[in-house]
mmCIF file of C-alpha atoms in Angstrom:
data_model
loop_
_atom_site.group_PDB
_atom_site.id
_atom_site.type_symbol
_atom_site.label_atom_id
_atom_site.label_comp_id
_atom_site.label_asym_id
_atom_site.label_seq_id
_atom_site.Cartn_x
_atom_site.Cartn_y
_atom_site.Cartn_z
ATOM 1 C CA MET A 3 0.000 0.000 0.000
ATOM 2 C CA PRO A 4 1.290 3.556 -0.689
ATOM 3 C CA LEU A 5 2.462 5.684 2.210
ATOM 4 C CA VAL A 6 -0.332 7.368 4.175
ATOM 5 C CA LEU A 7 0.849 10.217 6.376
ATOM 6 C CA SER A 8 -0.487 12.989 8.588
ATOM 7 C CA HIS A 9 1.144 15.671 10.695
ATOM 8 C CA TYR A 10 1.469 13.148 13.536
ATOM 9 C CA GLU A 11 3.921 11.152 11.430
ATOM 10 C CA VAL A 12 5.986 13.939 9.832
ATOM 11 C CA VAL A 13 6.529 16.397 12.687
ATOM 12 C CA PRO A 14 9.088 13.996 14.275
ATOM 13 C CA LEU A 15 10.910 13.958 10.916
ATOM 14 C CA MET A 16 11.312 17.722 11.010
ATOM 15 C CA GLU A 17 12.565 17.501 14.591
ATOM 16 C CA ALA A 18 15.101 14.839 13.568
ATOM 17 C CA ARG A 19 16.301 17.053 10.721
ATOM 18 C CA SER A 20 16.708 20.077 13.002
ATOM 19 C CA GLN A 21 18.762 17.907 15.368
ATOM 20 C CA HIS A 22 20.994 16.756 12.463
ATOM 21 C CA ARG A 23 20.080 13.117 12.946
ATOM 22 C CA ASP A 24 20.386 10.785 9.960
ATOM 23 C CA ARG A 25 17.724 8.297 11.067
ATOM 24 C CA ALA A 26 14.254 8.452 12.589
ATOM 25 C CA GLU A 27 11.483 5.985 13.397
ATOM 26 C CA ILE A 28 7.962 6.808 12.187
ATOM 27 C CA SER A 29 4.796 5.133 10.967
ATOM 28 C CA PRO A 30 4.169 4.852 7.220
ATOM 29 C CA ASP A 31 0.498 3.986 7.764
ATOM 30 C CA LEU A 32 -1.093 6.264 10.368
ATOM 31 C CA GLY A 33 0.217 4.383 13.381
ATOM 32 C CA LEU A 34 -0.316 0.751 12.390
ATOM 33 C CA SER A 35 3.390 -0.049 12.034
ATOM 34 C CA ARG A 36 6.795 1.543 12.537
ATOM 35 C CA VAL A 37 9.806 1.793 10.228
ATOM 36 C CA THR A 38 13.218 3.442 10.353
ATOM 37 C CA VAL A 39 13.722 6.112 7.693
ATOM 38 C CA GLU A 40 16.800 7.941 6.455
ATOM 39 C CA ILE A 41 16.969 11.711 6.877
ATOM 40 C CA ALA A 42 18.643 13.035 3.734
ATOM 41 C CA GLU A 43 19.360 16.516 2.412
ATOM 42 C CA HIS A 44 16.588 16.398 -0.187
ATOM 43 C CA GLY A 45 13.996 14.543 1.889
ATOM 44 C CA VAL A 46 13.094 11.340 3.723
ATOM 45 C CA LEU A 47 13.910 7.880 2.374
ATOM 46 C CA PHE A 48 11.678 4.963 3.400
ATOM 47 C CA PRO A 49 12.932 1.351 3.518
ATOM 48 C CA GLY A 50 10.635 0.378 0.636
ATOM 49 C CA GLY A 51 12.398 2.873 -1.633
ATOM 50 C CA GLU A 52 9.798 5.643 -1.347
ATOM 51 C CA SER A 53 11.060 9.204 -1.054
ATOM 52 C CA VAL A 54 9.254 12.226 0.401
ATOM 53 C CA ASP A 55 10.895 15.605 -0.177
ATOM 54 C CA TRP A 56 10.980 18.255 2.525
ATOM 55 C CA GLU A 57 8.468 20.463 0.716
ATOM 56 C CA TRP A 58 5.905 17.682 1.010
ATOM 57 C CA VAL A 59 6.847 17.007 4.622
ATOM 58 C CA GLU A 60 6.273 20.666 5.467
ATOM 59 C CA GLU A 61 2.929 20.733 3.639
ATOM 60 C CA ILE A 62 1.726 17.680 5.551
ATOM 61 C CA ALA A 63 2.956 19.124 8.852
ATOM 62 C CA ARG A 64 0.919 22.306 8.297
ATOM 63 C CA SER A 65 -2.279 20.354 7.572
ATOM 64 C CA GLU A 66 -3.455 19.168 10.971
ATOM 65 C CA THR A 67 -6.902 18.032 9.809
ATOM 66 C CA LYS A 68 -5.809 16.067 6.727
ATOM 67 C CA CYS A 69 -4.342 12.693 5.767
ATOM 68 C CA PHE A 70 -2.199 12.389 2.651
ATOM 69 C CA LEU A 71 -1.473 9.593 0.193
ATOM 70 C CA VAL A 72 2.096 9.462 -1.127
ATOM 71 C CA ASP A 73 2.109 7.428 -4.311
ATOM 72 C CA GLY A 74 5.290 7.723 -6.335
ATOM 73 C CA ASP A 75 5.605 11.309 -7.531
ATOM 74 C CA ASP A 76 2.131 12.251 -6.362
ATOM 75 C CA LEU A 77 1.004 13.729 -3.051
ATOM 76 C CA SER A 78 -2.763 13.939 -2.592
ATOM 77 C CA GLU A 79 -5.150 14.605 0.255
ATOM 78 C CA ILE A 80 -7.488 11.697 1.023
ATOM 79 C CA ARG A 81 -10.664 13.593 0.247
ATOM 80 C CA LEU A 82 -13.440 13.483 -2.342
ATOM 81 C CA PHE A 83 -16.812 14.899 -3.243
ATOM 82 C CA SER A 84 -19.516 12.241 -3.130
ATOM 83 C CA GLU A 85 -21.878 12.347 -6.077
ATOM 84 C CA ALA A 86 -24.248 10.050 -4.172
ATOM 85 C CA THR A 87 -24.735 12.328 -1.157
ATOM 86 C CA GLY A 88 -23.584 15.713 -2.419
ATOM 87 C CA ARG A 89 -21.194 15.928 0.528
ATOM 88 C CA VAL A 90 -17.418 16.058 0.911
ATOM 89 C CA CYS A 91 -15.784 13.026 2.557
ATOM 90 C CA SER A 92 -12.275 13.137 3.994
ATOM 91 C CA LEU A 93 -9.970 11.133 6.229
ATOM 92 C CA TYR A 94 -9.203 12.941 9.490
ATOM 93 C CA PRO A 95 -6.098 12.056 11.547
ATOM 94 C CA THR A 96 -6.255 11.383 15.279
ATOM 95 C CA GLY A 97 -2.821 10.036 16.156
ATOM 96 C CA GLY A 98 -4.239 6.509 15.898
ATOM 97 C CA ALA A 99 -7.032 5.151 13.757
ATOM 98 C CA PRO A 100 -8.369 8.044 11.662
ATOM 99 C CA THR A 101 -12.014 8.962 11.412
ATOM 100 C CA MET A 102 -13.970 10.059 8.379
ATOM 101 C CA VAL A 103 -15.561 13.483 8.178
ATOM 102 C CA ILE A 104 -18.701 13.776 6.039
ATOM 103 C CA GLY A 105 -20.234 17.180 5.480
ATOM 104 C CA GLY A 106 -18.301 18.526 8.458
ATOM 105 C CA PHE A 107 -19.425 15.752 10.874
ATOM 106 C CA PRO A 108 -16.843 13.245 12.229
ATOM 107 C CA MET A 109 -18.127 9.677 12.059
ATOM 108 C CA HIS A 110 -16.493 8.569 15.335
ATOM 109 C CA ARG A 111 -15.950 9.956 18.778
ATOM 110 C CA ILE A 112 -12.526 11.611 18.997
ATOM 111 C CA LYS A 113 -12.787 13.717 22.157
ATOM 112 C CA GLY A 114 -11.195 11.814 25.035
ATOM 113 C CA THR A 115 -10.948 8.651 22.925
ATOM 114 C CA ASP A 116 -10.099 7.573 19.388
ATOM 115 C CA PRO A 117 -12.058 5.767 16.644
ATOM 116 C CA HIS A 118 -10.537 2.365 17.450
ATOM 117 C CA LYS A 119 -11.409 2.573 21.148
ATOM 118 C CA ASP A 120 -14.818 3.959 20.206
ATOM 119 C CA THR A 121 -15.426 0.906 18.011
ATOM 120 C CA LEU A 122 -14.310 -1.518 20.717
ATOM 121 C CA GLU A 123 -16.844 0.007 23.149
ATOM 122 C CA LYS A 124 -19.648 -0.606 20.643
ATOM 123 C CA ILE A 125 -18.532 -4.202 20.082
ATOM 124 C CA LYS A 126 -18.296 -4.759 23.844
ATOM 125 C CA ALA A 127 -21.837 -3.444 24.312
ATOM 126 C CA ALA A 128 -23.170 -5.941 21.750
ATOM 127 C CA SER A 129 -21.041 -8.859 22.987
ATOM 128 C CA PRO A 130 -20.886 -11.747 22.817
ATOM 129 C CA ILE A 131 -20.671 -11.427 19.034
ATOM 130 C CA VAL A 132 -22.127 -14.658 17.689
ATOM 131 C CA GLY A 133 -23.565 -15.967 14.436
ATOM 132 C CA ARG A 134 -24.421 -13.625 11.596
ATOM 133 C CA VAL A 135 -24.070 -9.884 12.268
ATOM 134 C CA LEU A 136 -25.653 -6.952 10.457
ATOM 135 C CA ASP A 137 -23.609 -3.742 10.432
ATOM 136 C CA THR A 138 -26.027 -1.127 9.122
ATOM 137 C CA THR A 139 -23.513 1.587 8.210
ATOM 138 C CA THR A 140 -20.074 0.527 6.982
ATOM 139 C CA GLY A 141 -18.256 3.862 7.023
ATOM 140 C CA LEU A 142 -14.557 3.045 7.352
ATOM 141 C CA GLY A 143 -15.421 -0.554 8.216
ATOM 142 C CA TYR A 144 -14.072 -0.586 11.760
ATOM 143 C CA THR A 145 -17.223 -2.159 13.216
ATOM 144 C CA ALA A 146 -17.395 -4.838 10.536
ATOM 145 C CA ILE A 147 -13.703 -5.646 10.984
ATOM 146 C CA GLU A 148 -13.900 -6.010 14.768
ATOM 147 C CA ALA A 149 -17.129 -8.017 14.645
ATOM 148 C CA ALA A 150 -15.673 -10.388 12.040
ATOM 149 C CA ARG A 151 -12.688 -11.044 14.308
ATOM 150 C CA ALA A 152 -14.936 -12.485 17.031
ATOM 151 C CA PRO A 153 -14.366 -16.265 17.181
ATOM 152 C CA LEU A 154 -18.093 -17.125 17.197
ATOM 153 C CA CYS A 155 -19.029 -14.767 14.363
ATOM 154 C CA THR A 156 -19.932 -16.594 11.154
ATOM 155 C CA GLU A 157 -20.525 -13.625 8.853
ATOM 156 C CA VAL A 158 -20.800 -9.841 8.941
ATOM 157 C CA VAL A 159 -23.112 -8.237 6.399
ATOM 158 C CA THR A 160 -22.220 -4.563 6.200
ATOM 159 C CA VAL A 161 -24.197 -1.946 4.284
ATOM 160 C CA GLU A 162 -22.911 1.394 2.995
ATOM 161 C CA LEU A 163 -25.022 4.052 1.337
ATOM 162 C CA ASP A 164 -22.164 6.017 -0.201
ATOM 163 C CA PRO A 165 -19.596 4.545 -2.627
ATOM 164 C CA GLY A 166 -17.483 7.612 -1.811
ATOM 165 C CA SER A 167 -17.089 6.424 1.771
ATOM 166 C CA LEU A 168 -15.860 3.071 0.532
ATOM 167 C CA GLU A 169 -13.312 4.812 -1.688
ATOM 168 C CA ILE A 170 -12.010 6.693 1.348
ATOM 169 C CA ALA A 171 -11.866 3.364 3.226
ATOM 170 C CA ARG A 172 -9.813 1.791 0.419
ATOM 171 C CA GLN A 173 -7.166 4.460 0.974
ATOM 172 C CA ASN A 174 -7.192 4.087 4.772
ATOM 173 C CA PRO A 175 -4.588 1.634 6.142
ATOM 174 C CA TRP A 176 -6.844 0.834 9.117
ATOM 175 C CA SER A 177 -9.675 -0.302 6.799
ATOM 176 C CA GLN A 178 -7.876 -2.871 4.661
ATOM 177 C CA GLU A 179 -9.366 -5.902 6.398
ATOM 178 C CA LEU A 180 -12.788 -4.708 5.256
ATOM 179 C CA PHE A 181 -11.762 -5.764 1.747
ATOM 180 C CA SER A 182 -9.780 -8.902 2.608
ATOM 181 C CA ASN A 183 -11.630 -10.713 5.412
ATOM 182 C CA PRO A 184 -13.765 -13.498 3.884
ATOM 183 C CA ARG A 185 -16.238 -13.255 6.770
ATOM 184 C CA ILE A 186 -17.282 -9.770 5.628
ATOM 185 C CA THR A 187 -19.971 -9.343 2.952
ATOM 186 C CA GLN A 188 -20.343 -5.798 1.629
ATOM 187 C CA MET A 189 -23.534 -4.316 0.247
ATOM 188 C CA VAL A 190 -23.962 -0.849 -1.276
ATOM 189 C CA GLY A 191 -27.309 0.862 -0.771
ATOM 190 C CA ASP A 192 -29.588 2.423 1.816
ATOM 191 C CA SER A 193 -29.987 0.296 4.963
ATOM 192 C CA PHE A 194 -33.523 1.628 5.286
ATOM 193 C CA ASP A 195 -34.397 -0.190 2.049
ATOM 194 C CA ILE A 196 -31.947 -3.101 2.103
ATOM 195 C CA ILE A 197 -33.042 -4.372 5.522
ATOM 196 C CA LYS A 198 -36.490 -5.092 4.030
ATOM 197 C CA THR A 199 -34.912 -7.679 1.694
ATOM 198 C CA PHE A 200 -33.529 -9.852 4.507
ATOM 199 C CA ALA A 201 -35.390 -12.904 5.767
ATOM 200 C CA GLY A 202 -36.890 -12.764 9.244
ATOM 201 C CA GLY A 203 -34.587 -13.937 12.030
ATOM 202 C CA ARG A 204 -31.495 -13.860 9.818
ATOM 203 C CA PHE A 205 -29.172 -12.092 12.271
ATOM 204 C CA MET A 206 -28.092 -12.747 15.832
ATOM 205 C CA ARG A 207 -26.611 -9.278 16.263
ATOM 206 C CA ILE A 208 -27.230 -5.873 14.714
ATOM 207 C CA ILE A 209 -24.796 -3.041 15.241
ATOM 208 C CA HIS A 210 -26.550 0.155 14.267
ATOM 209 C CA ASP A 211 -24.231 3.167 14.247
ATOM 210 C CA PRO A 212 -26.018 5.699 12.046
ATOM 211 C CA PRO A 213 -24.885 9.225 11.242
ATOM 212 C CA THR A 214 -26.320 12.001 13.363
ATOM 213 C CA PHE A 215 -30.104 12.310 13.403
ATOM 214 C CA SER A 216 -29.957 15.441 11.228
ATOM 215 C CA LEU A 217 -28.219 13.481 8.454
ATOM 216 C CA ALA A 218 -30.153 10.197 8.629
ATOM 217 C CA GLY A 219 -33.392 10.611 10.553
ATOM 218 C CA GLU A 220 -35.031 7.631 8.825
ATOM 219 C CA LEU A 221 -32.525 5.314 10.529
ATOM 220 C CA TYR A 222 -33.983 6.402 13.878
ATOM 221 C CA SER A 223 -37.590 5.788 12.813
ATOM 222 C CA GLY A 224 -40.111 3.303 14.172
ATOM 223 C CA GLU A 225 -40.383 1.752 10.711
ATOM 224 C CA PHE A 226 -36.663 0.985 10.626
ATOM 225 C CA TYR A 227 -36.691 -0.349 14.187
ATOM 226 C CA ARG A 228 -39.563 -2.707 13.306
ATOM 227 C CA GLU A 229 -37.451 -4.103 10.469
ATOM 228 C CA CYS A 230 -34.517 -4.559 12.855
ATOM 229 C CA HIS A 231 -36.805 -6.486 15.194
ATOM 230 C CA ARG A 232 -38.063 -8.644 12.318
ATOM 231 C CA VAL A 233 -34.615 -9.660 11.013
ATOM 232 C CA LEU A 234 -33.205 -10.385 14.478
ATOM 233 C CA ALA A 235 -33.387 -13.992 15.658
ATOM 234 C CA HIS A 236 -35.027 -14.754 19.010
ATOM 235 C CA GLY A 237 -32.433 -14.091 21.679
ATOM 236 C CA GLY A 238 -30.650 -11.629 19.421
ATOM 237 C CA ARG A 239 -29.730 -8.096 20.317
ATOM 238 C CA LEU A 240 -29.276 -4.716 18.701
ATOM 239 C CA PHE A 241 -26.688 -2.126 19.711
ATOM 240 C CA HIS A 242 -27.791 1.348 18.675
ATOM 241 C CA TYR A 243 -25.387 4.309 18.885
ATOM 242 C CA VAL A 244 -27.345 7.426 19.830
ATOM 243 C CA GLY A 245 -24.711 9.826 21.200
ATOM 244 C CA ASN A 246 -23.807 10.982 24.675
ATOM 245 C CA LEU A 247 -26.695 9.885 26.886
ATOM 246 C CA GLU A 248 -25.781 12.554 29.444
ATOM 247 C CA SER A 249 -25.942 15.480 27.016
ATOM 248 C CA ASN A 250 -29.132 17.363 26.203
ATOM 249 C CA ALA A 251 -29.099 16.337 22.538
ATOM 250 C CA GLY A 252 -28.069 12.729 23.192
ATOM 251 C CA GLY A 253 -30.596 12.397 25.980
ATOM 252 C CA THR A 254 -33.395 13.615 23.726
ATOM 253 C CA VAL A 255 -32.410 11.251 20.902
ATOM 254 C CA SER A 256 -32.009 8.293 23.259
ATOM 255 C CA ARG A 257 -35.382 8.802 24.932
ATOM 256 C CA GLY A 258 -37.107 8.874 21.560
ATOM 257 C CA ALA A 259 -35.142 5.871 20.323
ATOM 258 C CA ILE A 260 -35.919 3.807 23.448
ATOM 259 C CA LYS A 261 -39.619 4.604 23.146
ATOM 260 C CA ARG A 262 -39.750 3.595 19.461
ATOM 261 C CA LEU A 263 -37.629 0.467 19.999
ATOM 262 C CA LYS A 264 -40.068 -0.776 22.650
ATOM 263 C CA GLU A 265 -43.008 0.068 20.389
ATOM 264 C CA ALA A 266 -41.275 -1.957 17.643
ATOM 265 C CA GLY A 267 -41.418 -5.046 19.863
ATOM 266 C CA PHE A 268 -38.082 -5.156 21.683
ATOM 267 C CA ALA A 269 -38.609 -6.688 25.098
ATOM 268 C CA ARG A 270 -35.920 -4.717 26.901
ATOM 269 C CA VAL A 271 -33.770 -1.688 26.094
ATOM 270 C CA VAL A 272 -30.729 -1.023 28.278
ATOM 271 C CA PRO A 273 -28.645 2.190 28.205
ATOM 272 C CA LYS A 274 -24.917 1.708 27.610
ATOM 273 C CA PRO A 275 -23.448 5.137 28.447
ATOM 274 C CA GLN A 276 -19.818 4.017 28.019
ATOM 275 C CA ALA A 277 -20.587 3.143 24.387
ATOM 276 C CA PHE A 278 -22.869 6.178 23.877
ATOM 277 C CA GLY A 279 -25.779 3.945 22.976
ATOM 278 C CA VAL A 280 -28.414 1.426 23.996
ATOM 279 C CA VAL A 281 -28.845 -2.327 23.605
ATOM 280 C CA ALA A 282 -32.260 -3.667 22.647
ATOM 281 C CA TYR A 283 -33.049 -7.330 23.282
ATOM 282 C CA ARG A 284 -35.281 -9.465 21.048
#
């Protein structure tokens, strides 16, 4: 995979240069791995033969909200305009697993945590992960990847509305297992419509992590919740991310969601404040 860098990776290179060091250790893939690079007069030499000149290093260092792809002689921001949604999608660095920003909204919690830890909290809330899992919103694929790693998971069906998001994921080092793990089945389309095509009782777990209510209100509707109830097997459970349960906005959304989930037939709905969501039991 080409180099993927943010300011977190290149600032130490500039420090090494200012200290007249000829070697430095950095990550070539947003924190997933570490390599030793050579600090040369014209730029930075990576062990795979890639070279990044100092002009590029300085540009990346100045761009604290961007991730960059270094592919041969080309430096490009990981960002695109989605024809499907009419919104801009971009990869946003965090010092660990990046998040995706769509229309100005980050798709993961990043305050006091990071997207990887955020994902693990959601998986923990829905655990044990068993049987077939429905992930209603793929995004960068972190939920699908972690669910598919569970020993008792047989398949993860993950649905993404926007092909643009999947293109961002293809360029994200942390998302590569989304495209290589045979337990993961990808579908492109609107979960609101696609869920109606699944047989009743098909899934043991649903992980529902929709965008904010203002972007995807239909995924918080009673109609959608009734479909979730229908496709869940008896004894199954749904984790639903709703936001900070202790905030005014999150509290309002969660109260409405809990009411509609119970009306949809779920026997019990339990708040999971650590995961910023609720678990509904079938």
